[in-house]
Amino acid sequence: MSSTCGRKSRGDLEVTFEKSKSGSGIIIELDTTMENLYSNNIRKEIIETLKKLNVTDCIIKVIDDGALPYVISSRVEAAVRLNVEVSDER
Amino acid sequence: MKDRLRRSRLYMPGNNPYLSQNAFLFGADCIILDLEDSVPPKEKFASRILVRNILKNVNFGPSEKAVRINPFLTPFGIDDLKEIVQAEPDLIVVPKVESIVDVMNVEEIVQDQKKLHGVTKEIFYMCIIETALGVLNSYEIASSFPSVAALVFGAEDFTRDIGTSRSRTGKETFTARSMIVMAAKAAGIQASDTVWSDINDIEGLRKSTEEGKSLGFDGRGAIHPSQIAVIHDVYSPSKEELEYARKVINAYEEAERSGSGVISLGKKMIDAPIVARARQTLEIAKKVGLLNE
């Protein structure tokens, strides 16, 4: 089951998060308008946020349109926590 | 600061990071990241996390940083506070306040969250009065807690509540606005007027703002940055007001020096309220940069 947060609009990003099997690691599918300049930084921000949330195994799809680091971490955190909340409700 | 200058409060949607990243450039006295009306229910969850991080990461410059939470009647209000108090906003804007109980509910959670996250900063409340019951209880609300810094009038919901609609003259809200001003002033806090909804009607905005100022309001809401200049213009002392205030204070000081019990300016007697009003005008002029300290 996946959860999606954020928007495909300027200065924002859409994050779709899905848990995966233990041991499968973090898979990031990144589509960004800042590919050449900032894709490494965006990946780093995503990984750091996942680490803080103790997420080790997931598939995370990101469509970014120039979001600042705190926006990236906000949307990733929201998608992860929403996923946990929805799973708990089930 | 509880009584800081709040001529304008600009609402920014809490689900749009792009708009808020340079919000301080608009020059509003207070910037409100809105989690209530401008955020659809399915975006509430993600938006309060975003707002928390905007508060932590964005430089608001001299603008006061505020958040409008959702009402406690909805499932969102408590969750909003649990997310944002740790990010230390200056002000929390509480909608649909109808009684002291509504403020107590906010106060309880804010204090719990402050303790939980080790927040020592004082966080103030701006209570939006937008129902008939809220208007009738406005003094009780204004004087409920030292953290209540201002009462705000919300015209859209109020007119719906009393079964009418907003007109250009605003006569249907006159009594409520006056009662809110009186309640706020009696409690020693600020009163802030409702927003002007038509962003293309700048003349209407000016007229309505002048009327609000004459009723005793200290500022008003803005839904678009283009409204700020007019609001600031109206709520800042004019040249004439400044000149008159200076003359009053000079006359007062001269009378004190000479030991005269009677203070006059030209043919007009000056009494204590006029002196107090002149001091207030000069104080506002200092705050808005029209006078040096």
Short mmCIF file of N, CA and C in Angstrom, two decimals, chain B residues 237 242 245-246 278-279 281-293:
data_model
loop_
_atom_site.label_atom_id
_atom_site.label_comp_id
_atom_site.label_asym_id
_atom_site.label_seq_id
_atom_site.Cartn_x
_atom_site.Cartn_y
_atom_site.Cartn_z
N PRO B 237 -0.06 56.74 11.52
CA PRO B 237 -0.48 58.13 11.71
C PRO B 237 -0.20 58.97 10.47
N LEU B 242 0.29 63.28 13.26
CA LEU B 242 1.60 63.32 13.91
C LEU B 242 1.92 64.72 14.43
N ALA B 245 -0.22 65.47 17.42
CA ALA B 245 0.25 64.74 18.61
C ALA B 245 1.48 65.43 19.20
N ARG B 246 2.38 65.85 18.36
CA ARG B 246 3.58 66.56 18.84
C ARG B 246 3.20 67.84 19.59
N ALA B 278 -2.33 61.19 22.14
CA ALA B 278 -1.17 61.75 21.43
C ALA B 278 0.06 60.87 21.64
N ARG B 279 0.22 60.39 22.88
CA ARG B 279 1.36 59.49 23.17
C ARG B 279 1.25 58.21 22.34
N THR B 281 -0.29 57.85 19.49
CA THR B 281 0.01 58.17 18.09
C THR B 281 1.52 58.21 17.87
N LEU B 282 2.25 58.86 18.78
CA LEU B 282 3.71 58.95 18.64
C LEU B 282 4.36 57.57 18.78
N GLU B 283 3.78 56.75 19.66
CA GLU B 283 4.30 55.39 19.87
C GLU B 283 4.15 54.57 18.58
N ILE B 284 2.97 54.67 17.95
CA ILE B 284 2.74 53.94 16.69
C ILE B 284 3.69 54.49 15.62
N ALA B 285 3.85 55.80 15.59
CA ALA B 285 4.75 56.42 14.59
C ALA B 285 6.17 55.90 14.75
N LYS B 286 6.61 55.70 16.00
CA LYS B 286 7.95 55.13 16.24
C LYS B 286 8.01 53.71 15.71
N LYS B 287 6.99 52.94 16.02
CA LYS B 287 6.98 51.53 15.61
C LYS B 287 6.99 51.38 14.10
N VAL B 288 6.34 52.27 13.39
CA VAL B 288 6.28 52.14 11.93
C VAL B 288 7.43 52.90 11.25
N GLY B 289 8.29 53.50 12.06
CA GLY B 289 9.48 54.14 11.50
C GLY B 289 9.27 55.57 11.03
N LEU B 290 8.16 56.21 11.43
CA LEU B 290 7.92 57.60 11.06
C LEU B 290 8.67 58.56 11.98
N LEU B 291 9.10 58.02 13.14
CA LEU B 291 9.84 58.85 14.11
C LEU B 291 11.04 58.06 14.59
N ASN B 292 12.12 58.76 14.92
CA ASN B 292 13.25 58.07 15.54
C ASN B 292 12.92 57.86 17.00
N GLU B 293 13.62 56.87 17.62
CA GLU B 293 13.37 56.53 19.04
C GLU B 293 13.53 57.74 19.95
#
